[in-house]
Coordinates of C-alpha atoms in Angstrom, one line a residue:
M721 CA -60.1 -18.0 -61.9
E722 CA -60.6 -18.1 -58.1
G723 CA -64.1 -19.2 -57.0
E724 CA -65.0 -21.0 -60.2
W725 CA -65.8 -24.8 -60.4
P726 CA -63.6 -27.0 -62.4
P727 CA -65.2 -28.7 -65.5
G728 CA -67.8 -31.2 -64.2
G729 CA -67.2 -30.3 -60.6
E730 CA -70.5 -28.5 -60.1
L731 CA -72.4 -31.5 -61.4
L732 CA -70.5 -33.9 -59.2
F733 CA -71.2 -31.8 -56.1
Y734 CA -74.9 -31.6 -57.0
L735 CA -75.2 -35.4 -57.3
T736 CA -73.4 -36.0 -54.0
V737 CA -75.5 -33.6 -52.0
S738 CA -78.7 -34.9 -53.6
L739 CA -77.8 -38.5 -52.6
L740 CA -76.9 -37.6 -49.1
L741 CA -80.0 -35.5 -48.6
Q742 CA -82.2 -38.2 -50.0
G743 CA -80.5 -40.7 -47.7
R744 CA -81.2 -38.6 -44.7
A745 CA -84.8 -37.9 -45.6
D746 CA -86.1 -41.3 -46.8
T747 CA -85.9 -44.6 -45.0
F748 CA -87.6 -46.5 -47.9
T749 CA -90.5 -48.0 -46.0
I750 CA -91.7 -51.0 -48.2
N751 CA -95.2 -50.8 -49.5
C752 CA -96.3 -54.4 -49.3
S753 CA -99.9 -54.1 -50.4
G754 CA -101.0 -57.0 -52.6
F755 CA -98.4 -59.4 -51.2
D756 CA -101.2 -61.7 -50.2
Q757 CA -102.6 -61.8 -53.7
Y758 CA -99.8 -61.3 -56.2
G759 CA -96.7 -62.1 -54.1
V760 CA -93.8 -59.8 -53.6
D761 CA -93.7 -56.8 -56.0
P762 CA -90.1 -56.2 -57.2
A763 CA -90.9 -52.6 -57.6
A764 CA -91.3 -52.2 -53.9
F765 CA -87.6 -52.9 -53.4
Q766 CA -86.4 -51.1 -56.5
A767 CA -85.2 -48.1 -54.6
V768 CA -83.1 -50.3 -52.4
F769 CA -81.7 -52.2 -55.3
D770 CA -80.6 -49.0 -57.0
R771 CA -78.4 -48.2 -54.0
K772 CA -76.5 -51.5 -54.0
A773 CA -73.3 -49.8 -55.1
F774 CA -73.2 -47.7 -51.9
R775 CA -72.6 -48.7 -48.3
P776 CA -76.1 -48.7 -46.7
V777 CA -75.9 -46.0 -44.1
I778 CA -77.9 -42.8 -43.6
N779 CA -74.8 -41.0 -42.1
Y780 CA -71.5 -41.9 -43.8
S781 CA -69.6 -41.0 -40.6
I782 CA -71.2 -44.0 -38.9
P783 CA -69.4 -47.3 -39.6
T784 CA -71.4 -50.4 -40.7
H785 CA -71.3 -53.2 -38.2
V786 CA -70.9 -56.6 -39.8
N787 CA -71.2 -59.7 -37.6
I788 CA -69.2 -62.8 -38.7
S789 CA -69.4 -66.5 -37.9
F790 CA -68.6 -69.7 -39.8
T791 CA -69.1 -73.4 -39.6
L792 CA -66.3 -75.8 -40.5
S793 CA -68.1 -78.6 -42.3
A794 CA -65.1 -80.6 -43.7
I795 CA -61.3 -80.9 -43.5
L796 CA -60.4 -81.9 -47.0
E797 CA -56.6 -82.0 -47.1
V798 CA -53.5 -81.1 -45.2
D799 CA -50.5 -80.6 -47.5
V800 CA -47.4 -80.8 -45.3
R801 CA -45.0 -80.1 -48.2
L802 CA -46.8 -76.9 -49.3
Q803 CA -48.0 -76.0 -45.7
L804 CA -51.6 -75.7 -46.9
L805 CA -54.9 -76.6 -45.3
T806 CA -57.9 -77.2 -47.5
S807 CA -61.3 -77.0 -45.8
F808 CA -64.9 -76.3 -46.5
L809 CA -66.6 -73.4 -44.7
W810 CA -70.1 -72.0 -44.4
I811 CA -69.5 -68.3 -43.8
N812 CA -72.3 -66.3 -42.2
L813 CA -72.4 -62.5 -42.5
M814 CA -75.0 -60.2 -40.9
W815 CA -75.5 -56.5 -41.1
D816 CA -78.3 -53.8 -41.1
N817 CA -79.6 -51.9 -44.0
P818 CA -81.5 -48.8 -42.7
F819 CA -83.2 -48.2 -46.0
I820 CA -85.3 -51.5 -45.6
S821 CA -88.2 -51.8 -43.3
W822 CA -91.9 -52.8 -43.4
N823 CA -94.7 -53.5 -41.1
P824 CA -95.3 -57.3 -40.8
E825 CA -98.9 -56.7 -39.7
E826 CA -99.6 -54.9 -43.0
C827 CA -97.7 -57.5 -45.0
V828 CA -99.7 -60.7 -44.1
E829 CA -97.3 -61.4 -41.2
V830 CA -94.3 -61.7 -43.5
N831 CA -91.2 -61.1 -41.3
K832 CA -88.5 -62.4 -43.6
L833 CA -87.9 -62.5 -47.4
T834 CA -85.2 -64.0 -49.6
V835 CA -83.6 -61.6 -52.0
S836 CA -81.0 -62.3 -54.6
A837 CA -77.6 -61.3 -53.3
E838 CA -76.8 -59.6 -56.6
N839 CA -79.3 -56.9 -55.8
L840 CA -77.9 -56.0 -52.4
W841 CA -74.8 -54.3 -51.1
L842 CA -72.4 -57.0 -49.8
P843 CA -69.4 -56.5 -47.4
D844 CA -66.1 -57.3 -49.0
I845 CA -65.0 -59.8 -46.3
F846 CA -62.2 -62.2 -47.2
I847 CA -59.9 -64.6 -45.4
V848 CA -56.3 -63.3 -45.2
E849 CA -54.7 -66.8 -45.2
S850 CA -56.5 -67.9 -48.3
M851 CA -54.1 -68.8 -51.1
D852 CA -56.7 -69.4 -53.8
V853 CA -59.5 -67.6 -55.6
D854 CA -62.9 -67.4 -54.0
R855 CA -64.8 -70.6 -55.1
A856 CA -68.2 -69.6 -53.7
P857 CA -71.0 -70.5 -56.0
T858 CA -72.9 -67.7 -57.8
G859 CA -76.6 -66.9 -57.7
L860 CA -76.9 -67.0 -53.9
S861 CA -79.7 -65.3 -51.9
A862 CA -79.8 -63.5 -48.7
Y863 CA -82.5 -63.3 -45.9
V864 CA -83.9 -59.8 -45.4
S865 CA -86.0 -59.2 -42.3
S866 CA -88.6 -56.6 -41.7
D867 CA -86.3 -54.4 -39.5
G868 CA -83.7 -54.2 -42.2
R869 CA -81.3 -56.9 -41.0
I870 CA -79.6 -58.9 -43.7
K871 CA -78.3 -62.4 -43.3
Y872 CA -76.0 -63.7 -46.0
D873 CA -74.6 -67.3 -45.9
R874 CA -72.2 -68.6 -48.5
P875 CA -70.4 -71.9 -48.8
V876 CA -66.7 -71.7 -49.8
R877 CA -63.8 -74.1 -50.3
V878 CA -60.8 -72.5 -48.6
T879 CA -57.2 -73.3 -49.3
S880 CA -55.3 -71.5 -46.6
I881 CA -51.7 -71.3 -45.5
C882 CA -51.0 -73.0 -42.2
N883 CA -47.7 -73.4 -40.2
L884 CA -47.7 -77.2 -39.9
D885 CA -45.4 -78.9 -37.3
I886 CA -45.0 -82.6 -38.0
F887 CA -42.4 -83.5 -35.5
Y888 CA -44.8 -85.7 -33.5
F889 CA -46.3 -87.3 -36.6
P890 CA -48.7 -89.3 -36.5
F891 CA -49.7 -87.9 -33.1
D892 CA -49.4 -84.3 -34.2
Q893 CA -51.8 -81.5 -33.5
Q894 CA -52.0 -78.5 -35.8
N895 CA -53.2 -74.9 -35.1
C896 CA -54.4 -73.0 -38.2
T897 CA -55.9 -69.6 -38.4
F898 CA -58.8 -68.0 -40.4
T899 CA -58.5 -64.2 -40.3
F900 CA -61.5 -62.3 -41.5
T901 CA -61.1 -58.7 -42.6
S902 CA -62.3 -56.1 -45.1
F903 CA -60.3 -55.5 -48.3
L904 CA -61.5 -51.9 -48.7
Y905 CA -63.2 -50.5 -45.7
T906 CA -61.2 -49.2 -42.7
V907 CA -62.5 -49.0 -39.1
D908 CA -64.0 -45.6 -40.0
S909 CA -66.4 -47.4 -42.4
M910 CA -66.7 -51.0 -41.1
L911 CA -66.5 -52.7 -37.7
L912 CA -66.5 -56.5 -37.3
G913 CA -68.3 -58.4 -34.6
M914 CA -69.4 -61.9 -33.7
E915 CA -72.7 -63.3 -34.7
K916 CA -72.3 -66.4 -32.5
E917 CA -70.2 -67.2 -29.5
V918 CA -67.0 -69.3 -30.1
W919 CA -68.3 -72.3 -28.2
E920 CA -71.4 -72.3 -30.5
I921 CA -69.2 -72.2 -33.6
T922 CA -67.2 -75.1 -32.2
A923 CA -70.2 -77.2 -31.2
T924 CA -71.9 -76.6 -34.6
S925 CA -68.8 -77.5 -36.5
R926 CA -68.4 -80.8 -34.6
D927 CA -72.0 -81.7 -35.2
V928 CA -72.0 -81.0 -39.0
I929 CA -68.5 -82.0 -39.9
Q930 CA -68.7 -84.6 -42.7
T931 CA -65.2 -86.1 -42.9
Q932 CA -64.4 -88.9 -40.5
G933 CA -61.0 -89.6 -42.0
E934 CA -57.6 -88.5 -40.9
W935 CA -58.3 -85.3 -39.0
E936 CA -60.6 -84.3 -36.1
L937 CA -61.6 -80.9 -34.8
L938 CA -60.4 -80.2 -31.2
G939 CA -61.6 -76.6 -30.7
I940 CA -61.9 -73.0 -32.0
N941 CA -60.8 -69.8 -30.3
K942 CA -60.8 -66.2 -31.5
A943 CA -59.0 -62.9 -31.1
T944 CA -60.1 -59.4 -32.2
L945 CA -57.2 -57.4 -33.7
K946 CA -56.5 -54.3 -35.7
M947 CA -54.4 -54.4 -38.9
L948 CA -52.3 -51.4 -39.7
V949 CA -51.5 -50.9 -43.4
G950 CA -49.7 -47.6 -43.9
S951 CA -52.0 -45.0 -42.3
N952 CA -55.1 -47.1 -42.6
V953 CA -56.4 -49.3 -39.8
Y954 CA -58.6 -52.3 -40.6
D955 CA -60.7 -54.3 -38.2
Q956 CA -60.2 -58.1 -38.2
I957 CA -61.2 -61.2 -36.3
T958 CA -58.8 -64.2 -36.2
F959 CA -60.1 -67.7 -35.4
Y960 CA -57.7 -70.3 -34.2
V961 CA -58.7 -73.8 -35.3
A962 CA -57.0 -76.7 -33.5
I963 CA -57.1 -80.0 -35.4
R964 CA -55.6 -83.4 -34.5
R965 CA -54.6 -86.3 -36.7
R966 CA -56.2 -89.7 -36.0
P967 CA -53.1 -91.9 -35.6
F968 CA -54.8 -95.4 -35.7
L969 CA -54.0 -95.9 -39.4
Y970 CA -50.4 -95.1 -39.0
V971 CA -50.0 -97.1 -35.8
I972 CA -51.4 -100.2 -37.5
N973 CA -49.5 -99.8 -40.8
L974 CA -46.2 -98.4 -39.6
L975 CA -45.4 -98.8 -35.9
V976 CA -46.9 -102.3 -35.2
P977 CA -45.1 -104.0 -38.1
S978 CA -41.8 -102.3 -37.2
G979 CA -42.2 -103.3 -33.6
F980 CA -42.8 -107.0 -34.6
L981 CA -39.7 -107.0 -36.7
M982 CA -37.6 -105.5 -33.9
A983 CA -39.0 -108.1 -31.4
I984 CA -38.1 -111.0 -33.8
D985 CA -34.6 -109.5 -34.1
A986 CA -34.3 -109.3 -30.3
F987 CA -35.4 -112.9 -29.9
S988 CA -32.8 -114.0 -32.4
F989 CA -30.3 -113.6 -29.6
F990 CA -31.6 -116.9 -28.1
L991 CA -30.1 -118.7 -31.1
P992 CA -26.7 -120.2 -30.3
A993 CA -23.9 -117.8 -31.2
E994 CA -22.0 -120.5 -33.2
S995 CA -25.1 -121.5 -35.1
E996 CA -24.7 -121.2 -38.9
N997 CA -28.3 -119.9 -39.2
R998 CA -28.1 -116.9 -36.9
A999 CA -26.3 -114.5 -39.3
P1000 CA -28.4 -115.4 -42.4
F1001 CA -31.6 -115.0 -40.2
K1002 CA -30.5 -111.4 -39.2
I1003 CA -29.6 -110.6 -42.8
T1004 CA -33.1 -111.7 -43.9
L1005 CA -34.7 -109.5 -41.2
L1006 CA -32.6 -106.5 -42.3
L1007 CA -33.6 -106.9 -45.9
G1008 CA -37.3 -107.3 -44.9
Y1009 CA -37.1 -104.2 -42.8
N1010 CA -35.7 -102.2 -45.7
V1011 CA -38.5 -103.4 -48.0
F1012 CA -41.1 -102.5 -45.4
L1013 CA -39.7 -98.9 -45.2
L1014 CA -39.8 -98.6 -49.0
L1015 CA -43.4 -99.8 -49.2
M1016 CA -44.6 -97.6 -46.3
N1017 CA -42.7 -94.5 -47.5
E1018 CA -45.9 -93.0 -49.0
L1019 CA -47.5 -92.8 -45.6
L1020 CA -44.7 -90.6 -44.2
P1021 CA -44.7 -86.8 -44.6
A1022 CA -43.1 -85.6 -47.8
S1023 CA -41.0 -82.9 -46.0
G1024 CA -39.5 -82.4 -42.6
T1025 CA -38.1 -84.8 -40.1
P1026 CA -40.8 -86.3 -37.8
L1027 CA -40.0 -88.3 -34.7
I1028 CA -41.2 -91.5 -36.4
S1029 CA -38.4 -91.1 -39.0
V1030 CA -35.8 -90.9 -36.2
Y1031 CA -37.4 -94.1 -34.7
F1032 CA -37.1 -95.9 -38.0
A1033 CA -33.5 -94.8 -38.4
L1034 CA -32.7 -96.1 -34.8
C1035 CA -34.4 -99.4 -35.6
L1036 CA -32.4 -99.8 -38.7
S1037 CA -29.2 -98.9 -36.9
L1038 CA -29.8 -101.5 -34.2
M1039 CA -30.5 -104.2 -36.7
V1040 CA -27.2 -103.4 -38.5
L1041 CA -25.3 -103.3 -35.2
S1042 CA -26.8 -106.7 -34.3
L1043 CA -25.7 -108.2 -37.6
L1044 CA -22.2 -106.7 -37.1
E1045 CA -22.1 -108.1 -33.6
T1046 CA -23.1 -111.5 -34.8
I1047 CA -20.3 -111.5 -37.5
F1048 CA -17.8 -110.4 -34.9
I1049 CA -18.8 -113.1 -32.4
T1050 CA -18.6 -115.7 -35.2
Y1051 CA -15.1 -114.6 -35.9
L1052 CA -14.1 -114.7 -32.2
L1053 CA -15.5 -118.2 -31.8
H1054 CA -13.6 -119.3 -34.9
L1055 CA -10.4 -118.0 -33.3
A1056 CA -11.2 -119.7 -30.0
T1057 CA -11.4 -123.0 -31.8
T1058 CA -8.0 -122.6 -33.6
Q1059 CA -5.5 -120.2 -31.9
P1060 CA -7.1 -118.0 -29.3
P1061 CA -5.2 -114.7 -28.9
P1062 CA -4.3 -113.2 -25.5
M1063 CA -7.1 -111.0 -24.0
P1064 CA -6.0 -107.4 -23.2
R1065 CA -5.9 -106.7 -19.5
W1066 CA -8.5 -103.9 -19.6
L1067 CA -10.9 -106.1 -21.4
H1068 CA -10.3 -109.0 -19.0
S1069 CA -10.9 -106.6 -16.0
L1070 CA -14.2 -105.5 -17.6
L1071 CA -15.2 -109.0 -18.2
L1072 CA -14.3 -110.0 -14.6
H1073 CA -16.3 -107.1 -13.3
C1074 CA -19.4 -107.9 -15.4
T1075 CA -19.4 -111.6 -14.5
N1076 CA -18.5 -111.2 -10.8
P1077 CA -18.7 -107.5 -9.6
M1078 CA -17.9 -108.4 -6.0
K1079 CA -14.5 -109.9 -6.9
C1080 CA -11.5 -107.6 -6.9
C1081 CA -9.6 -107.2 -10.1
P1082 CA -6.1 -108.6 -10.2
T1083 CA -3.3 -106.3 -9.3
A1084 CA -0.7 -107.6 -11.8
P1085 CA -1.1 -109.1 -15.3
Q1086 CA 0.0 -112.6 -15.8
K1087 CA 1.2 -114.2 -19.0
G1088 CA -1.6 -115.3 -21.2
N1089 CA -4.2 -114.3 -18.6
K1090 CA -3.6 -117.5 -16.7
G1091 CA -4.7 -117.9 -13.1
L1092 CA -7.2 -115.0 -13.1
G1093 CA -9.9 -116.9 -11.3
L1094 CA -12.5 -117.1 -14.1
A1095 CA -14.4 -120.4 -14.4
P1096 CA -14.7 -121.6 -17.9
A1097 CA -18.0 -120.7 -19.5
H1098 CA -19.6 -121.1 -22.9
L1099 CA -22.7 -120.2 -24.8
P1100 CA -25.4 -122.9 -25.2
G1101 CA -24.5 -125.4 -27.9
L1102 CA -20.8 -124.6 -27.8
K1103 CA -18.5 -127.6 -27.4
E1104 CA -16.3 -127.8 -24.4
P1105 CA -13.1 -125.9 -24.8
V1106 CA -11.0 -129.0 -24.2
E1107 CA -12.7 -130.6 -27.2
L1108 CA -12.2 -127.4 -29.3
V1109 CA -8.4 -127.3 -28.9
G1110 CA -7.7 -131.0 -28.9
K1111 CA -7.6 -133.8 -26.3
V1112 CA -4.8 -133.6 -23.8
P1113 CA -2.9 -136.9 -23.1
G1114 CA -2.9 -138.2 -19.5
P1115 CA 0.3 -138.8 -17.4
R1116 CA 0.3 -142.6 -18.0
E1117 CA 0.1 -142.0 -21.7
A1118 CA 2.9 -139.5 -21.5
E1119 CA 5.2 -142.0 -19.7
L1120 CA 4.4 -144.7 -22.3
N1121 CA 5.4 -142.2 -25.0
G1122 CA 8.7 -141.6 -23.2
C1123 CA 8.5 -137.7 -23.3
P1124 CA 7.4 -136.6 -19.8
E1125 CA 8.9 -133.0 -20.1
S1126 CA 7.5 -132.2 -23.5
T1127 CA 4.1 -133.7 -22.4
R1128 CA 4.0 -131.5 -19.3
G1129 CA 4.7 -128.4 -21.5
Q1130 CA 2.1 -129.5 -24.0
Q1131 CA -0.4 -129.9 -21.1
E1132 CA 0.3 -126.3 -19.9
D1133 CA -0.1 -124.9 -23.4
E1134 CA -3.4 -126.8 -23.9
A1135 CA -4.6 -125.6 -20.5
Q1136 CA -3.7 -122.0 -21.4
K1137 CA -5.6 -122.4 -24.7
Q1138 CA -8.6 -123.8 -22.9
H1139 CA -8.6 -120.8 -20.5
L1140 CA -8.3 -118.3 -23.3
A1141 CA -11.0 -119.9 -25.3
S1142 CA -13.2 -119.8 -22.2
L1143 CA -12.5 -116.1 -21.8
W1144 CA -13.4 -115.3 -25.4
V1145 CA -16.6 -117.3 -25.1
Q1146 CA -17.5 -115.4 -22.0
F1147 CA -16.8 -112.1 -23.7
S1148 CA -19.0 -113.2 -26.7
H1149 CA -21.8 -114.1 -24.2
M1150 CA -21.4 -110.7 -22.5
M1151 CA -21.7 -108.8 -25.8
D1152 CA -24.9 -110.7 -26.7
T1153 CA -26.3 -109.9 -23.2
L1154 CA -25.5 -106.2 -23.4
L1155 CA -27.0 -105.9 -26.9
F1156 CA -30.1 -107.8 -25.9
L1157 CA -30.6 -105.4 -23.0
L1158 CA -30.2 -102.5 -25.3
Y1159 CA -33.0 -103.9 -27.5
L1160 CA -35.2 -104.3 -24.4
I1161 CA -34.6 -100.7 -23.3
F1162 CA -35.2 -99.4 -26.8
M1163 CA -38.5 -101.3 -27.2
A1164 CA -39.7 -100.3 -23.7
T1165 CA -39.0 -96.6 -24.4
F1166 CA -40.8 -97.0 -27.8
I1167 CA -43.9 -98.5 -26.2
T1168 CA -44.0 -95.9 -23.4
S1169 CA -43.6 -93.0 -25.9
I1170 CA -46.5 -94.3 -28.0
I1171 CA -48.7 -94.6 -24.9
V1172 CA -47.9 -91.1 -23.7
L1173 CA -48.2 -89.4 -27.1
W1174 CA -51.5 -91.1 -27.8
S1175 CA -53.0 -90.3 -24.5
T1176 CA -52.0 -86.7 -24.5

C-alpha cells in the first residue's frame, strides 16, 4: 500500500536518524576527573569506543582527511625472477576524530594518551602493489591527543611487485612504487594527504635503514593521483622509491677474475707460434674460464639477459677464436716447413699493404708469388726458412756433382720455397698481431665501461 513502511524499515530509519542527531549534538568531551588519582577511566572513552564501527565525522557529507607517511627501514630481498621487492616499512597514519576532546588543564596536563587500536575506527589504507597478506602485528596502540587527533603507526613487511630492469647488472638502479589508497572509501568519504614532506621521509629512511648489504636507497618521490574504478573515484598517493645495487661484491667475484683470465690469454700471444706449449696453454685457460662461469653462475640473475652475460659470452668467444687461430697458425707453419702452397694474390696484396702500406701493390701476378719485394720475416724462435726447406748446394758443389742445369733448377725451386715459407710466416705473424690488438681494444672498452657505469 502506498505510503506504508516496508517490514523493519521504520525501525532502520529511526536508528539512522537517532545516530545522526546524536552525532550532531554531542562532541563527547572527555571527563577526566580522577586521572591524577586512579589513572585513566575506561568509561570516559566508552562512548567513543562504541562508535568504532562508523567513520568518525559529525556530518557524513564531509570526507575524512587521512595523512600518510612511511619509513623504509630495510630492503630485505629483490627477486628478479618473480619481479618482487620485499621491504620493511613503518607506516604512519594520522586523522581527526571530532568526538574526542578534553581540556589538558583539567586533566593534570595530559595532552596525549595511548589507546588500543582495536577500540578505534581505523582507515582501510593498503598498498596496491602488495602481493602478500598484511603481516602487521596485532595488539597495536594509537596515540590520541586532546584535540582529537589520532596517530597510528604500524610496522609491516611488504612484498610488492616491481618492474625490475637488470640490463646494467650489477650497476643497475631500480625504481619501485608504493601506492597507498583506500579499499572502501571514495573521494566523497576519504581524502589522502601527506604527514611529512618527501625529503623528510627520504632522510629518515636513510638514517634508520638497517640493511647494509646489496642495496642502497637513492631517493623517494611522490605523486598524488585519482583512481577510477567504474563510477567510483578513489584518492591515492604513489611513492617512487629509487634503489641502487652495491656492485663491489660482483666486481670482485665476477669481473676481476674474468679480466685476469682475459689478460693472461692476451699475453699468451708472446709465446712463439711454433711452440708446442701455446695451444695446450690456451686450452687450459679455456677450460678454466668455463669452470669459473659454472661456479659464479649463482651470482648472476636467474632471468633476463644482463650486459654482464653478453660480456662473458664475448670473452668466451674471443678465447675460442684465439685457440682456433693458434691451431690454424700451427698448421700453416707445418706446411711452410714441408711444402708451402702458393699464396693467393688478394691475400698477398693484403699482407703487402699491412707490412708496408707506402709500397704500391704489384700490377700483375707472378708465378709462385716470386719477386714481389717482401723481405723474409719470421716469428721469434722460428728457424730460418732456408733451414726449414733444406740446405741449397753451392755452385762449386754443383760443378763437382756434374749436374749444373739440374742444380740451377733446384736452386730456383728452393729459393721459391724459401720465399713462400717467408710469406706464410709473415701472414701468421700478422694474424697474431691483429688478434692481439682485438684483445687490447676489447679489454680497454671493458675497463672504460666499468668506470663509466660505476661512476654514474
